[in-house]
Amino acid sequence: MSEDSKKHRGYTEDSKLNPTDDSLEGRWSNIQADYRKKYPELEDDDVNLVNNDFDAMVNRIARRTDRSHQDVKDDIKSWTS
């Protein structure tokens, strides 16, 4: 895998937080790249935390993927690599 294919704007494999962080925000940091592969319609503005407002980001993802806010949160909670 090339270096460019391992990263998205603002993300690299080396920027992952603590892999044992079970908070939604911690999980998001650890799965964001894989999540974007599953949902290629997501754009940078959809997945970037602004003012640490996780719920606003989840709402953007929900709108873009035509799912409910709770579905997106549940998806992040149960994500496996």
mmCIF file of C-alpha atoms in Angstrom:
data_model
loop_
_atom_site.group_PDB
_atom_site.id
_atom_site.type_symbol
_atom_site.label_atom_id
_atom_site.label_comp_id
_atom_site.label_asym_id
_atom_site.label_seq_id
_atom_site.Cartn_x
_atom_site.Cartn_y
_atom_site.Cartn_z
ATOM 1 C CA MET A 1 0.000 0.000 0.000
ATOM 2 C CA SER A 2 1.445 3.369 -0.966
ATOM 3 C CA GLU A 3 1.940 6.125 1.587
ATOM 4 C CA ASP A 4 -0.741 8.238 -0.117
ATOM 5 C CA SER A 5 -3.324 5.460 0.084
ATOM 6 C CA LYS A 6 -2.781 5.107 3.837
ATOM 7 C CA LYS A 7 -3.894 8.612 4.647
ATOM 8 C CA HIS A 8 -6.710 11.046 4.251
ATOM 9 C CA ARG A 9 -6.451 14.748 4.753
ATOM 10 C CA GLY A 10 -5.612 15.219 8.423
ATOM 11 C CA TYR A 11 -5.121 11.507 9.071
ATOM 12 C CA THR A 12 -2.220 9.115 8.925
ATOM 13 C CA GLU A 13 -1.778 5.641 10.356
ATOM 14 C CA ASP A 14 0.622 7.149 12.884
ATOM 15 C CA SER A 15 -1.964 9.607 14.193
ATOM 16 C CA LYS A 16 -4.208 6.988 15.790
ATOM 17 C CA LEU A 17 -5.015 7.604 19.419
ATOM 18 C CA ASN A 18 -4.848 5.015 22.137
ATOM 19 C CA PRO A 19 -6.300 1.822 20.612
ATOM 20 C CA THR A 20 -7.901 0.919 23.943
ATOM 21 C CA ASP A 21 -9.879 4.189 24.130
ATOM 22 C CA ASP A 22 -13.514 3.032 24.209
ATOM 23 C CA SER A 23 -15.093 6.494 24.091
ATOM 24 C CA LEU A 24 -16.905 7.238 20.851
ATOM 25 C CA GLU A 25 -14.439 10.003 20.085
ATOM 26 C CA GLY A 26 -11.496 7.688 20.745
ATOM 27 C CA ARG A 27 -13.002 4.926 18.647
ATOM 28 C CA TRP A 28 -13.665 7.396 15.840
ATOM 29 C CA SER A 29 -10.047 8.496 15.811
ATOM 30 C CA ASN A 30 -8.979 4.877 15.497
ATOM 31 C CA ILE A 31 -11.449 3.791 12.787
ATOM 32 C CA GLN A 32 -11.940 6.916 10.673
ATOM 33 C CA ALA A 33 -9.901 5.758 7.660
ATOM 34 C CA ASP A 34 -11.581 2.334 7.524
ATOM 35 C CA TYR A 35 -15.000 3.917 8.020
ATOM 36 C CA ARG A 36 -14.400 6.222 5.074
ATOM 37 C CA LYS A 37 -13.507 3.225 2.920
ATOM 38 C CA LYS A 38 -16.877 1.654 3.738
ATOM 39 C CA TYR A 39 -18.675 4.941 3.069
ATOM 40 C CA PRO A 40 -16.782 6.566 0.184
ATOM 41 C CA GLU A 41 -19.470 9.229 -0.194
ATOM 42 C CA LEU A 42 -18.199 10.883 2.999
ATOM 43 C CA GLU A 43 -16.212 14.050 2.484
ATOM 44 C CA ASP A 44 -13.536 15.631 4.658
ATOM 45 C CA ASP A 45 -16.012 18.177 6.026
ATOM 46 C CA ASP A 46 -18.356 15.370 7.079
ATOM 47 C CA VAL A 47 -15.842 13.499 9.207
ATOM 48 C CA ASN A 48 -13.731 16.241 10.756
ATOM 49 C CA LEU A 49 -14.506 17.232 14.323
ATOM 50 C CA VAL A 50 -15.199 20.957 14.574
ATOM 51 C CA ASN A 51 -14.954 22.469 18.062
ATOM 52 C CA ASN A 52 -14.851 18.905 19.441
ATOM 53 C CA ASP A 53 -18.574 18.588 18.641
ATOM 54 C CA PHE A 54 -18.842 14.843 18.052
ATOM 55 C CA ASP A 55 -22.643 14.863 17.785
ATOM 56 C CA ALA A 56 -22.557 17.467 15.002
ATOM 57 C CA MET A 57 -20.094 15.283 13.093
ATOM 58 C CA VAL A 58 -22.332 12.231 13.606
ATOM 59 C CA ASN A 59 -25.277 14.260 12.249
ATOM 60 C CA ARG A 60 -23.286 15.154 9.114
ATOM 61 C CA ILE A 61 -22.348 11.502 8.582
ATOM 62 C CA ALA A 62 -25.957 10.433 9.138
ATOM 63 C CA ARG A 63 -27.243 12.913 6.553
ATOM 64 C CA ARG A 64 -24.569 11.986 3.997
ATOM 65 C CA THR A 65 -25.164 8.224 4.397
ATOM 66 C CA ASP A 66 -28.960 8.499 4.759
ATOM 67 C CA ARG A 67 -29.020 6.901 8.196
ATOM 68 C CA SER A 68 -30.161 8.008 11.628
ATOM 69 C CA HIS A 69 -27.911 9.659 14.174
ATOM 70 C CA GLN A 70 -28.276 6.630 16.448
ATOM 71 C CA ASP A 71 -27.432 4.189 13.633
ATOM 72 C CA VAL A 72 -24.161 6.015 13.007
ATOM 73 C CA LYS A 73 -23.285 6.069 16.731
ATOM 74 C CA ASP A 74 -24.094 2.363 17.036
ATOM 75 C CA ASP A 75 -21.983 1.649 13.954
ATOM 76 C CA ILE A 76 -18.992 3.469 15.471
ATOM 77 C CA LYS A 77 -19.480 1.699 18.836
ATOM 78 C CA SER A 78 -19.551 -1.746 17.264
ATOM 79 C CA TRP A 79 -16.939 -1.208 14.522
ATOM 80 C CA THR A 80 -14.378 -3.962 14.247
ATOM 81 C CA SER A 81 -11.215 -3.699 12.178
#
